[in-house]
Coordinates of C-alpha atoms in Angstrom, one line a residue:
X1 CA -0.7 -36.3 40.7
X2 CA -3.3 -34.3 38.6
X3 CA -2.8 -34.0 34.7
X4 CA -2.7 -30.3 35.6
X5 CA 0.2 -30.3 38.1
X6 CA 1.7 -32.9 35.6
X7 CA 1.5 -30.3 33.1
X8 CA 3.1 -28.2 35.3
X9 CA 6.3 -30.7 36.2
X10 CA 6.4 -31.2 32.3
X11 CA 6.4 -27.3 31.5
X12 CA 9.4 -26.9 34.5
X13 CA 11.7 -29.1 33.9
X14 CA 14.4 -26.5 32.7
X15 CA 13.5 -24.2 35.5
X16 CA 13.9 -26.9 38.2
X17 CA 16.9 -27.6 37.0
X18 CA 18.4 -24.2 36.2
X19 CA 17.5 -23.1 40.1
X20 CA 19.5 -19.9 40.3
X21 CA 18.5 -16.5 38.0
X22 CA 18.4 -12.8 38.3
X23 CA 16.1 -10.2 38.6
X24 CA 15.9 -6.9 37.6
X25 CA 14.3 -4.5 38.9
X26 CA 14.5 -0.7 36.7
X27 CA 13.0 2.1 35.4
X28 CA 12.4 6.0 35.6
X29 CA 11.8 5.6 39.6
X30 CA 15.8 4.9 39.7
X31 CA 15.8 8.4 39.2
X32 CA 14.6 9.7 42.9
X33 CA 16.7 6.4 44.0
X34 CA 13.6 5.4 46.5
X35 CA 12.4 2.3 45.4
X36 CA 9.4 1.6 42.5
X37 CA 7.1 2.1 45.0
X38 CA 8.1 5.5 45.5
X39 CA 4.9 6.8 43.9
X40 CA 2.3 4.9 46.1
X41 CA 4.6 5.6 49.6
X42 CA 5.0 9.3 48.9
X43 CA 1.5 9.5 47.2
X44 CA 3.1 11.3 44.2
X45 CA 0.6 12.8 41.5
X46 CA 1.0 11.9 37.8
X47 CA 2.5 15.5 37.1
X48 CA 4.8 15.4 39.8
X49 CA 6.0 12.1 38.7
X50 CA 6.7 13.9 35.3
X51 CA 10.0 15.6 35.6
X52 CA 11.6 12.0 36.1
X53 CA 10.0 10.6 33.0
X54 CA 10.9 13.9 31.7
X55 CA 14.5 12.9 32.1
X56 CA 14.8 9.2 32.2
X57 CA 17.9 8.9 29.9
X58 CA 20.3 5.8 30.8
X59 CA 22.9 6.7 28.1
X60 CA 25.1 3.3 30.1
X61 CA 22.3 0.7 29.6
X62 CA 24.5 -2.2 28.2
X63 CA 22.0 -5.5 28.6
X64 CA 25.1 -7.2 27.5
X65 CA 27.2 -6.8 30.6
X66 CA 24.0 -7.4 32.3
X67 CA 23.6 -10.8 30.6
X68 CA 27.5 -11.7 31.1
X69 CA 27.5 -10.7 34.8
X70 CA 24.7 -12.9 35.4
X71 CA 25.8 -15.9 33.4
X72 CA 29.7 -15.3 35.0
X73 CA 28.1 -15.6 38.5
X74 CA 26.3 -19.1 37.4
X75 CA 22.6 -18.1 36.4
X76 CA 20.7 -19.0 34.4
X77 CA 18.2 -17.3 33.4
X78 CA 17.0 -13.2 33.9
X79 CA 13.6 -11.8 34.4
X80 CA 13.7 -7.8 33.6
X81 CA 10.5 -5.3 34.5
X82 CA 9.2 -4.3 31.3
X83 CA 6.6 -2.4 33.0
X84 CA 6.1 -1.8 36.8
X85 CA 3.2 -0.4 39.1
X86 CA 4.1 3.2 37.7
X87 CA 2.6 2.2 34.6
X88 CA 6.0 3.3 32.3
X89 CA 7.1 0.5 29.6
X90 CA 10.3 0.1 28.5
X91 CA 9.0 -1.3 25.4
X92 CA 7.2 0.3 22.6
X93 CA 3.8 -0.2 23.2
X94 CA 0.8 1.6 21.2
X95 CA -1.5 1.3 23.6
X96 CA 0.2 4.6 25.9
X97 CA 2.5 7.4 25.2
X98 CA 4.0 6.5 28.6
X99 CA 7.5 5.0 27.5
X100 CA 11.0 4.3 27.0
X101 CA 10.9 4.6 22.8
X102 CA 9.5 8.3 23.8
X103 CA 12.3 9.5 26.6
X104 CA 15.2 11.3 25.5
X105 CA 17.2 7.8 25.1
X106 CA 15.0 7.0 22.3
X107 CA 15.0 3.3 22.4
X108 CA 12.5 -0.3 22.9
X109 CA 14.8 -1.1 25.9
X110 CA 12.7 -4.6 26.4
X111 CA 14.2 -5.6 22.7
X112 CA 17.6 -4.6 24.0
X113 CA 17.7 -6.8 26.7
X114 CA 16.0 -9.7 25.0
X115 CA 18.4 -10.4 22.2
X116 CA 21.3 -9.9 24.9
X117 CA 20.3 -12.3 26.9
X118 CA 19.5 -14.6 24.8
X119 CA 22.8 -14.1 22.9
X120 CA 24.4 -15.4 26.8
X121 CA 22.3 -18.7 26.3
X122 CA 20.2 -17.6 29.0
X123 CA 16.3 -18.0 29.8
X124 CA 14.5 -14.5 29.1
X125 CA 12.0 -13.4 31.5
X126 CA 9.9 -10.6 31.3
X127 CA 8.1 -8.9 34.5
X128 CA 5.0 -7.2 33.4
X129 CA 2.7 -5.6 36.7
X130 CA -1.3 -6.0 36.5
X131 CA -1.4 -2.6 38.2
X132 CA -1.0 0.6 36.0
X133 CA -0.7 4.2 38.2
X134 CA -0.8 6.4 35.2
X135 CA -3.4 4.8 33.3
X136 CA -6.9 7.2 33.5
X137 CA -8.9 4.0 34.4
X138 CA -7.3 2.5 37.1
X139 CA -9.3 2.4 40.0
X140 CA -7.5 5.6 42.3
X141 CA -9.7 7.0 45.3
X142 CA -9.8 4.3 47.9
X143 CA -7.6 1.7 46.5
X144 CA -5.4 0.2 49.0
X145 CA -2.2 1.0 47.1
X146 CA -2.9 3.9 44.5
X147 CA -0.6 7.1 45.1
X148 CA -4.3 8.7 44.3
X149 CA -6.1 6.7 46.9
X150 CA -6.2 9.0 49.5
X151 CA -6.9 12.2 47.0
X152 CA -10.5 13.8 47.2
X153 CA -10.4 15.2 44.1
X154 CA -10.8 11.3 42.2
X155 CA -13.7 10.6 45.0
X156 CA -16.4 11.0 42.8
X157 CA -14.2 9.8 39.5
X158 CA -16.1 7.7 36.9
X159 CA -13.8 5.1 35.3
X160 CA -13.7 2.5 32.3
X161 CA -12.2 -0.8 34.2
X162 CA -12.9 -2.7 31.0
X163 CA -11.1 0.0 29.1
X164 CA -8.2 -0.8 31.2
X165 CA -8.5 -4.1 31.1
X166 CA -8.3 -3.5 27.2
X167 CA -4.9 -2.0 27.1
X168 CA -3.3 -4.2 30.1
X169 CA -4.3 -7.4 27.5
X170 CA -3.0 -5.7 24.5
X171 CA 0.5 -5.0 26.1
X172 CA 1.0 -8.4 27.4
X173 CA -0.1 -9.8 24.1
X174 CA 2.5 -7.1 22.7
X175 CA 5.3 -8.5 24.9
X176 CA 4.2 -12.1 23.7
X177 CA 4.5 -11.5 19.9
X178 CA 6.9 -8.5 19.4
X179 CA 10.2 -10.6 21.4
X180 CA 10.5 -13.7 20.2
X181 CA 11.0 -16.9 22.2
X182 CA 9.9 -15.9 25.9
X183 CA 10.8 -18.3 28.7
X184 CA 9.0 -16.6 31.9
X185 CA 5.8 -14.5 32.3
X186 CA 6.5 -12.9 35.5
X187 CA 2.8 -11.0 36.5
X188 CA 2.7 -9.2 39.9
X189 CA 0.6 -9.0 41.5
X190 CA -2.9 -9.6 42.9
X191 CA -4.6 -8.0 46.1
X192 CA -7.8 -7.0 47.7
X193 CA -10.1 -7.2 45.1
X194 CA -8.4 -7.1 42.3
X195 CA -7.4 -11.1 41.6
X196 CA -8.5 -13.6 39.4
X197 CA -10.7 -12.7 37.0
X198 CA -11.0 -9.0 38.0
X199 CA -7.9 -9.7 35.6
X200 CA -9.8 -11.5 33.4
X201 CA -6.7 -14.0 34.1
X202 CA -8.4 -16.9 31.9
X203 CA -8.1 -14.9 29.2
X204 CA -4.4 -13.8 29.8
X205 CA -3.4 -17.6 30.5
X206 CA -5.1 -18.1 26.6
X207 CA -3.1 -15.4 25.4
X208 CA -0.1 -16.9 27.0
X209 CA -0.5 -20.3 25.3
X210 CA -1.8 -19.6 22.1
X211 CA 1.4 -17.5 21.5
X212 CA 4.4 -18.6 23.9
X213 CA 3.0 -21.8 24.8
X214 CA 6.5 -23.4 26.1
X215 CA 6.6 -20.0 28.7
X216 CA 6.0 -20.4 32.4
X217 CA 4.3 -18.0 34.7
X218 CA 4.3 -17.3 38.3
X219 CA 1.4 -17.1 40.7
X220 CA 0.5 -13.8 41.0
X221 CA -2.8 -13.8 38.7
X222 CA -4.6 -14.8 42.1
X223 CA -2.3 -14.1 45.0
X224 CA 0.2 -12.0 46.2
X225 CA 4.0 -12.7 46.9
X226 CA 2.8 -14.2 50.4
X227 CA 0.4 -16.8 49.3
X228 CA 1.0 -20.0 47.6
X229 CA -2.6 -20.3 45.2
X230 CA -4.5 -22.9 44.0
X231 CA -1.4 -24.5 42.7
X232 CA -1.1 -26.5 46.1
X233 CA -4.6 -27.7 45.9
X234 CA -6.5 -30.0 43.7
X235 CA -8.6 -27.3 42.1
X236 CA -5.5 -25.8 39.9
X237 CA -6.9 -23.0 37.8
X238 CA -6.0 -22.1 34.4
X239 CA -3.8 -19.2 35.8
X240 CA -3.0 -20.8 39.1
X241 CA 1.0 -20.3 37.8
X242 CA 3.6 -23.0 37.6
X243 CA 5.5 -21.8 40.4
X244 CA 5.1 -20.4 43.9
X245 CA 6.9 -16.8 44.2
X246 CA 7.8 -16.5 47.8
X247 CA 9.1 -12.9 48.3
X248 CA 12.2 -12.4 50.8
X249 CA 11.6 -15.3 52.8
X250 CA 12.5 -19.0 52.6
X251 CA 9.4 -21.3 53.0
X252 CA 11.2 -23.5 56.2
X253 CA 10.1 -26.9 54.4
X254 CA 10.0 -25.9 51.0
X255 CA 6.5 -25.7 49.6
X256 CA 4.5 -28.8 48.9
X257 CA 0.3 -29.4 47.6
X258 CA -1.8 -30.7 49.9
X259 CA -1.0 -34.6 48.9
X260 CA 2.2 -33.6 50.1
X261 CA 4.2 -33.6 47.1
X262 CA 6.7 -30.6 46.3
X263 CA 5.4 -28.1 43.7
X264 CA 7.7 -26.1 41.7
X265 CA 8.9 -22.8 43.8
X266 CA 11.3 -19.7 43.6
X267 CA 12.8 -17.3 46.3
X268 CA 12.9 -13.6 45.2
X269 CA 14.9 -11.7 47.5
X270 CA 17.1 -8.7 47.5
X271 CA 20.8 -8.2 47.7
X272 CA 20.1 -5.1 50.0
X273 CA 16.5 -3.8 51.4
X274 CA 15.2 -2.5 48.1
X275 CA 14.3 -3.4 44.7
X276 CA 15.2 -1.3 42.7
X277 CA 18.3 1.6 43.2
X278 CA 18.6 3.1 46.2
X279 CA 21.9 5.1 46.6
X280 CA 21.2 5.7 50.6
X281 CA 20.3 1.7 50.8
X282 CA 23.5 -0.1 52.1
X283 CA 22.5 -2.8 54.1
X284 CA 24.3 -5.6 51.6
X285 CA 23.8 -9.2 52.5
X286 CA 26.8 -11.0 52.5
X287 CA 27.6 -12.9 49.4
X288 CA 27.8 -16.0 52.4
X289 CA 24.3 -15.2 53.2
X290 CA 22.6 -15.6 49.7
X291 CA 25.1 -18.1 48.7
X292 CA 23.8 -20.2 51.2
X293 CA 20.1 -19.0 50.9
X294 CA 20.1 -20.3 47.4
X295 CA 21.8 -23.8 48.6
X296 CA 18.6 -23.4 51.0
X297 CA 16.3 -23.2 48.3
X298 CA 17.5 -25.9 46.8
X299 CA 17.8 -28.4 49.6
X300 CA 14.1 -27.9 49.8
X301 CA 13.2 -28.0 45.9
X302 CA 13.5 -24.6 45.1
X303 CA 14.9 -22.4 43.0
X304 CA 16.3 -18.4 44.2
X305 CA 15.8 -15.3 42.0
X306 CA 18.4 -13.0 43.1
X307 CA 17.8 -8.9 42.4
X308 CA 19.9 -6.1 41.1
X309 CA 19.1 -2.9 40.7
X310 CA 20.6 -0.9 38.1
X311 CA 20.9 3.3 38.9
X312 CA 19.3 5.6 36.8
X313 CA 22.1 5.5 34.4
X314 CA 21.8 1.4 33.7
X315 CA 24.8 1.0 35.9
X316 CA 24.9 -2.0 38.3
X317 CA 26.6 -0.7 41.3
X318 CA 30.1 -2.1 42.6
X319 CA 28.5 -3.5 45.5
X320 CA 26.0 -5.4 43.4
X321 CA 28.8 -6.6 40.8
X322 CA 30.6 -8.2 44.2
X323 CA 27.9 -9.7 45.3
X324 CA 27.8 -11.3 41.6
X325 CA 31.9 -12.2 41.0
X326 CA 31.5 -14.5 44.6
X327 CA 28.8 -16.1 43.7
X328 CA 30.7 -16.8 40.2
X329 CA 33.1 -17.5 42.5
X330 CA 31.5 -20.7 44.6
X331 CA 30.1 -21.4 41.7
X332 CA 32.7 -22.0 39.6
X333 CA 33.9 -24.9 41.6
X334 CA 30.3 -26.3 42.8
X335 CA 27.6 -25.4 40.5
X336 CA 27.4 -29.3 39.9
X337 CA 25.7 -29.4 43.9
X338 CA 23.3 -27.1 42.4
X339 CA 22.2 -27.6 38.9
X340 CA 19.4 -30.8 38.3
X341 CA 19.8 -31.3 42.0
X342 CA 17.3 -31.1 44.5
X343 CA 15.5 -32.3 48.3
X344 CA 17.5 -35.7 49.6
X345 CA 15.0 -36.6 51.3
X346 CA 17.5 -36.8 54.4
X347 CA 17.2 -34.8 57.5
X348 CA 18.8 -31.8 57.7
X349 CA 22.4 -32.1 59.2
X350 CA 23.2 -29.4 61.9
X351 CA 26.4 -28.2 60.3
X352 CA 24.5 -27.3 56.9
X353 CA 22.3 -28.7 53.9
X354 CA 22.0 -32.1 51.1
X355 CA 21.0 -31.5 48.4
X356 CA 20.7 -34.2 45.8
X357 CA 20.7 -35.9 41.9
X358 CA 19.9 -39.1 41.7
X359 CA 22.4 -41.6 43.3
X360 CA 24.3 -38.4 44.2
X361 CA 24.6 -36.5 48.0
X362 CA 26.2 -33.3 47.9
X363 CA 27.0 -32.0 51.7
X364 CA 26.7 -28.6 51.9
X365 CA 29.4 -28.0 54.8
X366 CA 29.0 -24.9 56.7
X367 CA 30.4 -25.3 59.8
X368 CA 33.8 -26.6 60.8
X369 CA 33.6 -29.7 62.8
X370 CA 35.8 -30.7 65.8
X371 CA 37.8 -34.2 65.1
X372 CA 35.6 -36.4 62.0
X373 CA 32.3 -34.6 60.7
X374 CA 29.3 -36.8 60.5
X375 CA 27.1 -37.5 57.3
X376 CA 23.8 -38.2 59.6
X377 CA 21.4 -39.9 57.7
X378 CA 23.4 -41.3 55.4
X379 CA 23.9 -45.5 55.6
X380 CA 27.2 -45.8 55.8
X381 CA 27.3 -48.9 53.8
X382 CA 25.4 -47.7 50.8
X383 CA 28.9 -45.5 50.3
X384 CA 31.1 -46.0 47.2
X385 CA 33.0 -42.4 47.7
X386 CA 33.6 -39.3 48.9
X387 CA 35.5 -36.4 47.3
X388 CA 35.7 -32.7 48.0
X389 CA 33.5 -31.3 44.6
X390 CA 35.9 -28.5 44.0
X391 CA 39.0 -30.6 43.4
X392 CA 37.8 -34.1 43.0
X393 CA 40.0 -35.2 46.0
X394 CA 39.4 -38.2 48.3
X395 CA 37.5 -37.4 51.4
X396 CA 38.5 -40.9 54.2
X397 CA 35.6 -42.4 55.9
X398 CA 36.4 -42.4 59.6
X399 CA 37.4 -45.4 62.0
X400 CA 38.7 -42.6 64.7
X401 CA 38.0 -44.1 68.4
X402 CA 36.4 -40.9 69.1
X403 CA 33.3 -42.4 67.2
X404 CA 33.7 -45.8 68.4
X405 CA 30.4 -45.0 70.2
X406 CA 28.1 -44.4 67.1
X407 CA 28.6 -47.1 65.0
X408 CA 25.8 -47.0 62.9
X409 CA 27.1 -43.2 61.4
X410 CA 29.1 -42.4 58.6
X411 CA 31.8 -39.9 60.0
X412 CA 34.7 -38.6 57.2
X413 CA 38.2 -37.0 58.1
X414 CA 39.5 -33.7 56.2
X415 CA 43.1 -35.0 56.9
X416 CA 45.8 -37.8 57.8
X417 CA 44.7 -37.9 61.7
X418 CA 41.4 -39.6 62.4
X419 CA 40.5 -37.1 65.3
X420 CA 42.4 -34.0 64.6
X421 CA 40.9 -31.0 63.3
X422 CA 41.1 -29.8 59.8
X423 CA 40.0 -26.3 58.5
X424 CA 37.6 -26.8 55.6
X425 CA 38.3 -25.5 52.0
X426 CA 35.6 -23.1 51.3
X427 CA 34.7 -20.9 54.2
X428 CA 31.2 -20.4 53.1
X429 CA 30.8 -23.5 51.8
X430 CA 32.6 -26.9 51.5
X431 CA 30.8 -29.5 49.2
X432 CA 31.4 -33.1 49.4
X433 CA 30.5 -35.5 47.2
X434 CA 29.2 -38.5 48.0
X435 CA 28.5 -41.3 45.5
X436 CA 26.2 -44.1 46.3
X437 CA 26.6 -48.0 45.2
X438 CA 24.5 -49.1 42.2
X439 CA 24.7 -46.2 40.4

């Protein structure tokens, strides 16, 4: 392992073992209620863009529900978009005119949600995009993404990149020194061109550790959501990130460098199909899905970052809030299967997922087995016990003649009757725990 990647383990610790927080995803484009990208799909102008900004007046923003829904449903930390590709802050920055302190709700929305979430005894996180729509010298005609990029009239337009670059360094810097204690750095994101040090990412990275020095950041100074960075190779960088931010899909074997050992990783995903609020969006993933997406993640060393989108308002919708009180829910009774665990280094059964802390198996049971389930991989003799997690109750190892033929796997019974079946507890997930001798 290289000091660097060391470095990186060291700096993670908490966030490896936290593994489950929430995003956030909110600003004046919950207004049209079409996602924050609604500028660059619908290749809105500045002016047009104005009547939302105009307007943007969440007289409901409570960041203190916020932080209690999220530490209720068993996370642990919250990342919130101070400023997205739109280019608005909701912070008081004095580098643009271009924010929440000068919309009718009058207010540094960032310091808000800070103290709140820190008052839960939750990680702060703060999202903060590279890319800036409204700013003058932001590259516009020809840019893959501008809303501007396919606009004639900004052909011929001379810009000041440097200039830019100039007020993108002074707001992060403002975000490092104006909040207090910040926990995660959550830049997005890099593409075409404009990675690395079109950035000037060294220099960010300095910023970062000359004033929050304990704060981790994601990889998104040099790729986008798909790629994994230099992190995975031997050549880290200075802003290669200390995690890998896989966007709405679960890497199948976790992610790992190139010597094969796991690097730190988070899942973003989405409750529905969009980001941020979108009133028309209501393809909801089951609370069963996610639930077991995050045990996913962490079967394979990784943590999940699970979305909300407030409305324009600062309400989180009831479908959201649901989603939330059933993962609070499962959680409740198996967060230990979860927290400072980890990959087994066991096969993957067929009826679910291990995960893992230290001389501890938890068995993620999905699936309801006919007659005895069995723990593959497990050696049977290395056993002291097995309890169902949610009620500390003794879980039988198995001596039914139906197994008589695979002696050399651990089968358990859920009841009295070796080879009857037995309906498991927890119909998305049923966690046994497994204790190994020589603990």
């Amino acid at each position: 392992m290289s000091k660097s990647l060391s470095n990186i383990i060291k700096r993670t610790e908490w966030f490896r073992h936290d593994r489950f927080g929430m995003f956030i995803h909110w600003g004046v484009y919950s207004i049209p209620g079409k996602g924050e990208w609604i500028r660059s799909h619908q290749e809105i102008s500045v002016e047009d863009y104005q009547e939302y900004v105009d307007t943007f007046n969440p007289t409901k923003y409570d960041p203190k529900q916020w932080a209690k829904m999220a530490k209720e449903a068993g996370m642990k930390y919250v990342v919130m978009t101070a400023k997205h590709h739109d280019g608005y802050c909701l912070f008081d920055s004095k580098y643009t005119d271009y924010k929440s302190t000068n919309s009718p709700i009058g207010k540094d929305l960032v310091k808000e949600f800070v103290e709140a979430v820190r008052a839960e005894g939750l990680q702060v996180g703060l999202y903060f995009s590279l890319i800036d729509w409204y700013h003058n010298d932001y590259p516009k005609y020809g840019d893959m993404i501008h809303p501007m990029r396919n606009n004639e009239a900004y052909k011929d337009e001379s810009i000041d990149f440097d200039n830019y670059l100039s007020d993108m360094h002074g707001q992060i810097e403002e975000l490092l020194t104006q909040y207090g204690l910040l926990d995660i750095l959550w830049f997005d994101y890099s593409y075409d061109d404009m990675t690395g040090e079109k950035w000037q990412a060294t220099k960010i990275m300095e910023m970062v550790r000359k004033h929050q020095p304990q704060a981790i950041t994601d990889n998104r100074l040099e790729t986008s959501g798909s790629g994994q960075g230099s992190i995975v190779t031997d050549s880290i960088t200075d802003y290669s990130g200390d995690f890998v931010s896989p966007e709405q899909l679960v890497p199948h074997e976790g992610i790992r460098n190139h010597a094969g050992k796991f690097v730190p990783w988070e899942l973003c995903v989405t409750m529905n199909n969009n980001w941020a609020y979108n009133p028309t969006d209501y393809l909801y993933k089951s609370p069963k899905t996610l639930i077991r997406k995050l045990v996913e993640c962490v079967s394979k060393n990784g943590n999940m970052l699970l979305n909300v989108g407030p409305d324009a308002l600062g309400v989180i919708n009831d479908e959201s809030q649901y989603i939330l009180r059933e993962f609070g829910q499962w959680m409740e009774d198996h967060k230990e299967s979860i927290y400072g665990c980890g990959y087994a280094d066991i096969p993957k059964p067929e009826w679910g997922y291990y995960t893992r802390n230290d001389h501890i198996i938890y068995a993620h049971v999905f699936e309801d087995p006919i007659g005895p389930l069995a723990l593959t991989g497990i050696d049977k003799d290395q056993v002291e016990s097995v309890r169902w997690l949610h009620d500390d109750s003794e879980v039988k190892i198995s001596n039914s003649w139906t197994t008589e033929s695979y002696q050399d796997v651990l089968f358990v019974q859920f009841g009295e009757v070796p080879h009857f079946t037995y309906p498991l507890p927890n119909k998305i997930d049923s966690v046994l725990k497994i204790t190994l001798k020589g603990s």
